[in-house]
Structures are given as structure tokens and as C-alpha cells.
């Protein structure tokens, strides 16, 4: 039996993925800090081409955690996800009259780290969240569309 240490990390590294680093960061920023099941749902529903290699990397990291470390996939969260710029492949496209135009194909390196969080800590976070929601509802604060439109109804005295 494998002994589990606290704070075990499992990582997956994908190198030379034919994708712009900027486009991959747009997707990675959405999944950083989320649970494994939430991440799968997000990546399957997002309409970007960058989701496919990232989904493969996340599922590969979860398979490594399940097989090598004997961790439960329900307890995994994405603790670290980063995208670095890779090499640029340069090609030449032939044009009229013997000219040529350069084509640059960018690549990126994606690193995904999964960590196990026990269920006790997850429940504590949910209780703290419910407490915060109750406190916010007492102050009558409504936040719509990811805090873009905030309406705060308080008795504020302007001196």
C-alpha cells in the first residue's frame, strides 16, 4: 500500500503544442484553482480550440494521480497551471515572381499540477462561503455578471 503524504502534487507537462501561448492562457486562466470535475465540465463546454490539448493534459494528470499515487479524482484540484512560450517554427510560402513570405508557427509549453485536498477542507470552504453569502445578503449587495454591474444599497451619509 502506498502511503499518502500531505500535499502530494502530480504534474503533467505538454511541450511543443502547436498553439499560441496567448490563446492557451485565455483557457488556463478559467480553470486555475478549480476542482478536477469542474475543470472537465468547463473544458468540454468552452468553444476554443485550445481546450482540446489542455483537456488531454488534465485527464492525463488525473490518470497519473489515480494510478501512480492512488489518489481519488474527486479530491483533486488544479493548484498550478501555467503556459510558457515555446519555439517558433519558420516556413516560407512561395509567392509570385520568385518571392516568398515568411510564416511563423508558434508553439507553447503547458504545465498542469494537481493537488489532493481532503473532503474536510472542502466542506470548511463551503461553510465559509455560505457564511459570506449570508453576510452579503444582510448588507443587500447584489452582484450581476461577474461584478461588472454592482448595485450597492446602503445608507451612506455624504458629509
mmCIF file of N, CA and C in Angstrom, residues 51-147:
data_model
loop_
_atom_site.group_PDB
_atom_site.id
_atom_site.type_symbol
_atom_site.label_atom_id
_atom_site.label_comp_id
_atom_site.label_asym_id
_atom_site.label_seq_id
_atom_site.Cartn_x
_atom_site.Cartn_y
_atom_site.Cartn_z
ATOM 1 N N UNK A 51 -8.852 24.205 -25.924
ATOM 2 C CA UNK A 51 -9.395 23.336 -24.875
ATOM 3 C C UNK A 51 -9.015 21.872 -25.080
ATOM 4 N N UNK A 52 -8.845 21.451 -26.319
ATOM 5 C CA UNK A 52 -8.585 20.036 -26.603
ATOM 6 C C UNK A 52 -7.248 19.571 -26.023
ATOM 7 N N UNK A 53 -6.111 20.235 -26.320
ATOM 8 C CA UNK A 53 -4.864 19.746 -25.707
ATOM 9 C C UNK A 53 -4.820 19.938 -24.190
ATOM 10 N N UNK A 54 -5.472 20.990 -23.685
ATOM 11 C CA UNK A 54 -5.490 21.212 -22.239
ATOM 12 C C UNK A 54 -6.321 20.131 -21.554
ATOM 13 N N UNK A 55 -7.438 19.738 -22.174
ATOM 14 C CA UNK A 55 -8.267 18.652 -21.629
ATOM 15 C C UNK A 55 -7.482 17.345 -21.590
ATOM 16 N N UNK A 56 -6.697 17.078 -22.615
ATOM 17 C CA UNK A 56 -5.876 15.868 -22.630
ATOM 18 C C UNK A 56 -4.832 15.891 -21.522
ATOM 19 N N UNK A 57 -4.233 17.069 -21.287
ATOM 20 C CA UNK A 57 -3.226 17.170 -20.237
ATOM 21 C C UNK A 57 -3.842 16.999 -18.847
ATOM 22 N N UNK A 58 -5.009 17.589 -18.629
ATOM 23 C CA UNK A 58 -5.671 17.478 -17.321
ATOM 24 C C UNK A 58 -6.082 16.039 -17.058
ATOM 25 N N UNK A 59 -6.651 15.376 -18.050
ATOM 26 C CA UNK A 59 -7.058 13.981 -17.853
ATOM 27 C C UNK A 59 -5.846 13.071 -17.689
ATOM 28 N N UNK A 60 -4.727 13.397 -18.345
ATOM 29 C CA UNK A 60 -3.502 12.616 -18.170
ATOM 30 C C UNK A 60 -2.942 12.788 -16.761
ATOM 31 N N UNK A 61 -2.990 14.007 -16.241
ATOM 32 C CA UNK A 61 -2.503 14.245 -14.882
ATOM 33 C C UNK A 61 -3.385 13.522 -13.859
ATOM 34 N N UNK A 62 -4.697 13.503 -14.099
ATOM 35 C CA UNK A 62 -5.604 12.792 -13.194
ATOM 36 C C UNK A 62 -5.369 11.285 -13.257
ATOM 37 N N UNK A 63 -5.098 10.762 -14.449
ATOM 38 C CA UNK A 63 -4.810 9.334 -14.584
ATOM 39 C C UNK A 63 -3.503 8.983 -13.869
ATOM 40 N N UNK A 64 -2.509 9.871 -13.950
ATOM 41 C CA UNK A 64 -1.256 9.649 -13.219
ATOM 42 C C UNK A 64 -1.500 9.647 -11.715
ATOM 43 N N UNK A 65 -2.338 10.571 -11.247
ATOM 44 C CA UNK A 65 -2.629 10.640 -9.813
ATOM 45 C C UNK A 65 -3.373 9.389 -9.343
ATOM 46 N N UNK A 66 -4.307 8.930 -10.159
ATOM 47 C CA UNK A 66 -5.106 7.765 -9.794
ATOM 48 C C UNK A 66 -4.251 6.493 -9.819
ATOM 49 N N UNK A 67 -3.421 6.340 -10.834
ATOM 50 C CA UNK A 67 -2.662 5.096 -10.993
ATOM 51 C C UNK A 67 -1.389 5.071 -10.151
ATOM 52 N N UNK A 68 -0.610 6.141 -10.185
ATOM 53 C CA UNK A 68 0.688 6.130 -9.509
ATOM 54 C C UNK A 68 0.593 6.445 -8.023
ATOM 55 N N UNK A 69 -0.253 7.403 -7.652
ATOM 56 C CA UNK A 69 -0.317 7.850 -6.258
ATOM 57 C C UNK A 69 -1.543 7.329 -5.505
ATOM 58 N N UNK A 70 -2.439 6.644 -6.189
ATOM 59 C CA UNK A 70 -3.674 6.108 -5.590
ATOM 60 C C UNK A 70 -4.535 7.210 -4.955
ATOM 61 N N UNK A 71 -4.679 8.335 -5.668
ATOM 62 C CA UNK A 71 -5.496 9.451 -5.194
ATOM 63 C C UNK A 71 -6.876 9.384 -5.837
ATOM 64 N N UNK A 72 -7.868 9.911 -5.139
ATOM 65 C CA UNK A 72 -9.222 9.965 -5.693
ATOM 66 C C UNK A 72 -9.341 11.193 -6.590
ATOM 67 N N UNK A 73 -9.950 11.016 -7.748
ATOM 68 C CA UNK A 73 -10.088 12.146 -8.669
ATOM 69 C C UNK A 73 -11.088 13.177 -8.164
ATOM 70 N N UNK A 74 -11.983 12.775 -7.261
ATOM 71 C CA UNK A 74 -12.952 13.740 -6.729
ATOM 72 C C UNK A 74 -12.307 14.728 -5.768
ATOM 73 N N UNK A 75 -11.136 14.367 -5.211
ATOM 74 C CA UNK A 75 -10.461 15.236 -4.255
ATOM 75 C C UNK A 75 -9.372 16.098 -4.888
ATOM 76 N N UNK A 76 -9.218 16.030 -6.197
ATOM 77 C CA UNK A 76 -8.135 16.757 -6.861
ATOM 78 C C UNK A 76 -8.564 18.164 -7.264
ATOM 79 N N UNK A 77 -7.633 19.110 -7.101
ATOM 80 C CA UNK A 77 -7.840 20.456 -7.634
ATOM 81 C C UNK A 77 -6.612 20.837 -8.460
ATOM 82 N N UNK A 78 -6.794 21.795 -9.337
ATOM 83 C CA UNK A 78 -5.683 22.284 -10.145
ATOM 84 C C UNK A 78 -5.013 23.399 -9.361
ATOM 85 N N UNK A 79 -3.893 23.079 -8.738
ATOM 86 C CA UNK A 79 -3.225 24.055 -7.887
ATOM 87 C C UNK A 79 -2.350 24.998 -8.688
ATOM 88 N N UNK A 80 -1.821 24.527 -9.801
ATOM 89 C CA UNK A 80 -0.932 25.366 -10.599
ATOM 90 C C UNK A 80 -1.120 25.004 -12.063
ATOM 91 N N UNK A 81 -1.297 26.010 -12.878
ATOM 92 C CA UNK A 81 -1.402 25.809 -14.330
ATOM 93 C C UNK A 81 -0.719 26.978 -14.998
ATOM 94 N N UNK A 82 0.260 26.693 -15.813
ATOM 95 C CA UNK A 82 0.989 27.782 -16.455
ATOM 96 C C UNK A 82 1.274 27.457 -17.911
ATOM 97 N N UNK A 83 1.410 28.520 -18.685
ATOM 98 C CA UNK A 83 1.694 28.400 -20.112
ATOM 99 C C UNK A 83 2.937 29.218 -20.404
ATOM 100 N N UNK A 84 3.915 28.615 -21.042
ATOM 101 C CA UNK A 84 5.130 29.308 -21.443
ATOM 102 C C UNK A 84 5.269 29.248 -22.957
ATOM 103 N N UNK A 85 5.893 30.271 -23.507
ATOM 104 C CA UNK A 85 6.086 30.315 -24.951
ATOM 105 C C UNK A 85 7.158 29.320 -25.362
ATOM 106 N N UNK A 86 6.887 28.592 -26.434
ATOM 107 C CA UNK A 86 7.837 27.608 -26.934
ATOM 108 C C UNK A 86 8.591 28.150 -28.138
ATOM 109 N N UNK A 87 9.141 27.241 -28.906
ATOM 110 C CA UNK A 87 9.895 27.635 -30.093
ATOM 111 C C UNK A 87 8.948 28.069 -31.205
ATOM 112 N N UNK A 88 9.466 28.832 -32.137
ATOM 113 C CA UNK A 88 8.682 29.296 -33.287
ATOM 114 C C UNK A 88 9.255 28.627 -34.536
ATOM 115 N N UNK A 89 8.407 27.877 -35.227
ATOM 116 C CA UNK A 89 8.821 27.236 -36.471
ATOM 117 C C UNK A 89 8.603 28.214 -37.615
ATOM 118 N N UNK A 90 9.613 28.386 -38.428
ATOM 119 C CA UNK A 90 9.510 29.338 -39.526
ATOM 120 C C UNK A 90 9.498 28.577 -40.850
ATOM 121 N N UNK A 91 8.532 28.939 -41.689
ATOM 122 C CA UNK A 91 8.437 28.354 -43.021
ATOM 123 C C UNK A 91 8.338 29.486 -44.032
ATOM 124 N N UNK A 92 8.551 29.155 -45.281
ATOM 125 C CA UNK A 92 8.425 30.147 -46.348
ATOM 126 C C UNK A 92 7.321 29.721 -47.299
ATOM 127 N N UNK A 93 6.427 30.651 -47.602
ATOM 128 C CA UNK A 93 5.342 30.380 -48.545
ATOM 129 C C UNK A 93 5.723 30.980 -49.896
ATOM 130 N N UNK A 94 5.782 30.166 -50.952
ATOM 131 C CA UNK A 94 6.157 30.704 -52.263
ATOM 132 C C UNK A 94 5.067 31.619 -52.827
ATOM 133 N N UNK A 95 5.497 32.736 -53.381
ATOM 134 C CA UNK A 95 4.587 33.711 -53.977
ATOM 135 C C UNK A 95 4.999 33.948 -55.436
ATOM 136 N N UNK A 96 4.324 34.843 -56.067
ATOM 137 C CA UNK A 96 4.542 35.106 -57.486
ATOM 138 C C UNK A 96 5.921 35.736 -57.735
ATOM 139 N N UNK A 97 6.452 35.479 -58.924
ATOM 140 C CA UNK A 97 7.716 36.047 -59.414
ATOM 141 C C UNK A 97 8.912 35.716 -58.531
ATOM 142 N N UNK A 98 8.905 34.546 -57.938
ATOM 143 C CA UNK A 98 10.056 34.088 -57.172
ATOM 144 C C UNK A 98 10.160 34.643 -55.768
ATOM 145 N N UNK A 99 9.159 35.366 -55.325
ATOM 146 C CA UNK A 99 9.187 35.901 -53.956
ATOM 147 C C UNK A 99 8.675 34.850 -52.970
ATOM 148 N N UNK A 100 8.869 35.127 -51.712
ATOM 149 C CA UNK A 100 8.333 34.237 -50.670
ATOM 150 C C UNK A 100 7.983 35.067 -49.439
ATOM 151 N N UNK A 101 6.967 34.601 -48.726
ATOM 152 C CA UNK A 101 6.535 35.266 -47.498
ATOM 153 C C UNK A 101 6.799 34.329 -46.318
ATOM 154 N N UNK A 102 7.296 34.876 -45.219
ATOM 155 C CA UNK A 102 7.543 34.006 -44.051
ATOM 156 C C UNK A 102 6.248 33.680 -43.304
ATOM 157 N N UNK A 103 6.165 32.461 -42.820
ATOM 158 C CA UNK A 103 5.057 32.019 -41.974
ATOM 159 C C UNK A 103 5.656 31.576 -40.652
ATOM 160 N N UNK A 104 5.150 32.105 -39.545
ATOM 161 C CA UNK A 104 5.642 31.741 -38.214
ATOM 162 C C UNK A 104 4.583 30.912 -37.498
ATOM 163 N N UNK A 105 4.953 29.698 -37.115
ATOM 164 C CA UNK A 105 4.045 28.829 -36.366
ATOM 165 C C UNK A 105 4.519 28.795 -34.926
ATOM 166 N N UNK A 106 3.743 29.389 -34.016
ATOM 167 C CA UNK A 106 4.144 29.451 -32.613
ATOM 168 C C UNK A 106 3.745 28.178 -31.882
ATOM 169 N N UNK A 107 4.534 27.837 -30.882
ATOM 170 C CA UNK A 107 4.231 26.699 -30.022
ATOM 171 C C UNK A 107 4.266 27.155 -28.565
ATOM 172 N N UNK A 108 3.754 26.314 -27.679
ATOM 173 C CA UNK A 108 3.771 26.655 -26.259
ATOM 174 C C UNK A 108 3.986 25.398 -25.433
ATOM 175 N N UNK A 109 4.413 25.615 -24.190
ATOM 176 C CA UNK A 109 4.594 24.542 -23.215
ATOM 177 C C UNK A 109 3.579 24.763 -22.099
ATOM 178 N N UNK A 110 2.786 23.735 -21.797
ATOM 179 C CA UNK A 110 1.744 23.842 -20.781
ATOM 180 C C UNK A 110 2.079 22.894 -19.631
ATOM 181 N N UNK A 111 2.061 23.430 -18.407
ATOM 182 C CA UNK A 111 2.300 22.644 -17.196
ATOM 183 C C UNK A 111 1.053 22.683 -16.327
ATOM 184 N N UNK A 112 0.566 21.520 -15.911
ATOM 185 C CA UNK A 112 -0.611 21.440 -15.058
ATOM 186 C C UNK A 112 -0.254 20.605 -13.829
ATOM 187 N N UNK A 113 -0.504 21.166 -12.641
ATOM 188 C CA UNK A 113 -0.193 20.495 -11.374
ATOM 189 C C UNK A 113 -1.493 20.262 -10.621
ATOM 190 N N UNK A 114 -1.733 19.017 -10.236
ATOM 191 C CA UNK A 114 -2.915 18.647 -9.455
ATOM 192 C C UNK A 114 -2.492 18.342 -8.022
ATOM 193 N N UNK A 115 -3.300 18.782 -7.061
ATOM 194 C CA UNK A 115 -3.047 18.520 -5.653
ATOM 195 C C UNK A 115 -4.298 17.930 -5.034
ATOM 196 N N UNK A 116 -4.095 17.072 -4.041
ATOM 197 C CA UNK A 116 -5.238 16.466 -3.357
ATOM 198 C C UNK A 116 -5.630 17.330 -2.162
ATOM 199 N N UNK A 117 -6.935 17.585 -2.050
ATOM 200 C CA UNK A 117 -7.467 18.290 -0.890
ATOM 201 C C UNK A 117 -8.459 17.362 -0.219
ATOM 202 N N UNK A 118 -8.319 17.119 1.086
ATOM 203 C CA UNK A 118 -9.269 16.246 1.777
ATOM 204 C C UNK A 118 -10.667 16.847 1.804
ATOM 205 N N UNK A 119 -11.663 15.983 1.966
ATOM 206 C CA UNK A 119 -13.048 16.444 1.957
ATOM 207 C C UNK A 119 -13.351 17.381 3.119
ATOM 208 N N UNK A 120 -12.637 17.217 4.244
ATOM 209 C CA UNK A 120 -12.892 18.089 5.387
ATOM 210 C C UNK A 120 -12.612 19.540 5.038
ATOM 211 N N UNK A 121 -11.512 19.780 4.326
ATOM 212 C CA UNK A 121 -11.185 21.157 3.944
ATOM 213 C C UNK A 121 -12.177 21.699 2.925
ATOM 214 N N UNK A 122 -12.661 20.849 2.033
ATOM 215 C CA UNK A 122 -13.639 21.298 1.040
ATOM 216 C C UNK A 122 -14.924 21.719 1.740
ATOM 217 N N UNK A 123 -15.369 20.929 2.738
ATOM 218 C CA UNK A 123 -16.600 21.297 3.444
ATOM 219 C C UNK A 123 -16.420 22.567 4.249
ATOM 220 N N UNK A 124 -15.242 22.767 4.825
ATOM 221 C CA UNK A 124 -14.993 24.003 5.563
ATOM 222 C C UNK A 124 -15.101 25.201 4.634
ATOM 223 N N UNK A 125 -14.564 25.073 3.447
ATOM 224 C CA UNK A 125 -14.635 26.175 2.494
ATOM 225 C C UNK A 125 -16.077 26.463 2.116
ATOM 226 N N UNK A 126 -16.894 25.423 1.939
ATOM 227 C CA UNK A 126 -18.289 25.646 1.585
ATOM 228 C C UNK A 126 -19.034 26.340 2.716
ATOM 229 N N UNK A 127 -18.750 25.946 3.973
ATOM 230 C CA UNK A 127 -19.410 26.603 5.103
ATOM 231 C C UNK A 127 -19.001 28.067 5.188
ATOM 232 N N UNK A 128 -17.717 28.354 4.969
ATOM 233 C CA UNK A 128 -17.269 29.750 4.976
ATOM 234 C C UNK A 128 -17.951 30.537 3.871
ATOM 235 N N UNK A 129 -18.119 29.910 2.722
ATOM 236 C CA UNK A 129 -18.765 30.578 1.600
ATOM 237 C C UNK A 129 -20.221 30.899 1.926
ATOM 238 N N UNK A 130 -20.939 29.939 2.561
ATOM 239 C CA UNK A 130 -22.335 30.193 2.930
ATOM 240 C C UNK A 130 -22.428 31.316 3.956
ATOM 241 N N UNK A 131 -21.475 31.360 4.888
ATOM 242 C CA UNK A 131 -21.468 32.432 5.873
ATOM 243 C C UNK A 131 -21.269 33.791 5.190
ATOM 244 N N UNK A 132 -20.353 33.821 4.223
ATOM 245 C CA UNK A 132 -20.102 35.070 3.495
ATOM 246 C C UNK A 132 -21.341 35.479 2.707
ATOM 247 N N UNK A 133 -22.009 34.524 2.076
ATOM 248 C CA UNK A 133 -23.215 34.842 1.303
ATOM 249 C C UNK A 133 -24.302 35.398 2.214
ATOM 250 N N UNK A 134 -24.462 34.817 3.422
ATOM 251 C CA UNK A 134 -25.457 35.344 4.348
ATOM 252 C C UNK A 134 -25.112 36.761 4.789
ATOM 253 N N UNK A 135 -23.835 37.031 5.032
ATOM 254 C CA UNK A 135 -23.423 38.370 5.443
ATOM 255 C C UNK A 135 -23.659 39.374 4.320
ATOM 256 N N UNK A 136 -23.407 38.957 3.086
ATOM 257 C CA UNK A 136 -23.619 39.857 1.951
ATOM 258 C C UNK A 136 -25.103 40.129 1.765
ATOM 259 N N UNK A 137 -25.943 39.103 1.927
ATOM 260 C CA UNK A 137 -27.372 39.312 1.735
ATOM 261 C C UNK A 137 -27.941 40.241 2.807
ATOM 262 N N UNK A 138 -27.343 40.273 4.010
ATOM 263 C CA UNK A 138 -27.799 41.195 5.033
ATOM 264 C C UNK A 138 -27.491 42.644 4.655
ATOM 265 N N UNK A 139 -26.362 42.856 4.010
ATOM 266 C CA UNK A 139 -25.997 44.207 3.593
ATOM 267 C C UNK A 139 -26.681 44.627 2.294
ATOM 268 N N UNK A 140 -27.425 43.731 1.704
ATOM 269 C CA UNK A 140 -28.165 43.976 0.465
ATOM 270 C C UNK A 140 -27.233 44.374 -0.680
ATOM 271 N N UNK A 141 -26.300 43.500 -0.974
ATOM 272 C CA UNK A 141 -25.400 43.715 -2.103
ATOM 273 C C UNK A 141 -25.732 42.676 -3.153
ATOM 274 N N UNK A 142 -26.018 43.134 -4.364
ATOM 275 C CA UNK A 142 -26.289 42.227 -5.472
ATOM 276 C C UNK A 142 -25.209 42.417 -6.519
ATOM 277 N N UNK A 143 -24.628 41.329 -6.917
ATOM 278 C CA UNK A 143 -23.582 41.397 -7.933
ATOM 279 C C UNK A 143 -24.072 40.602 -9.134
ATOM 280 N N UNK A 144 -24.095 41.252 -10.304
ATOM 281 C CA UNK A 144 -24.559 40.599 -11.523
ATOM 282 C C UNK A 144 -23.430 40.581 -12.538
ATOM 283 N N UNK A 145 -23.393 39.520 -13.318
ATOM 284 C CA UNK A 145 -22.459 39.368 -14.423
ATOM 285 C C UNK A 145 -21.010 39.581 -14.001
ATOM 286 N N UNK A 146 -20.577 38.782 -13.043
ATOM 287 C CA UNK A 146 -19.185 38.766 -12.591
ATOM 288 C C UNK A 146 -18.694 40.134 -12.146
ATOM 289 N N UNK A 147 -19.456 40.768 -11.359
ATOM 290 C CA UNK A 147 -19.115 42.041 -10.719
ATOM 291 C C UNK A 147 -18.949 43.185 -11.712
#
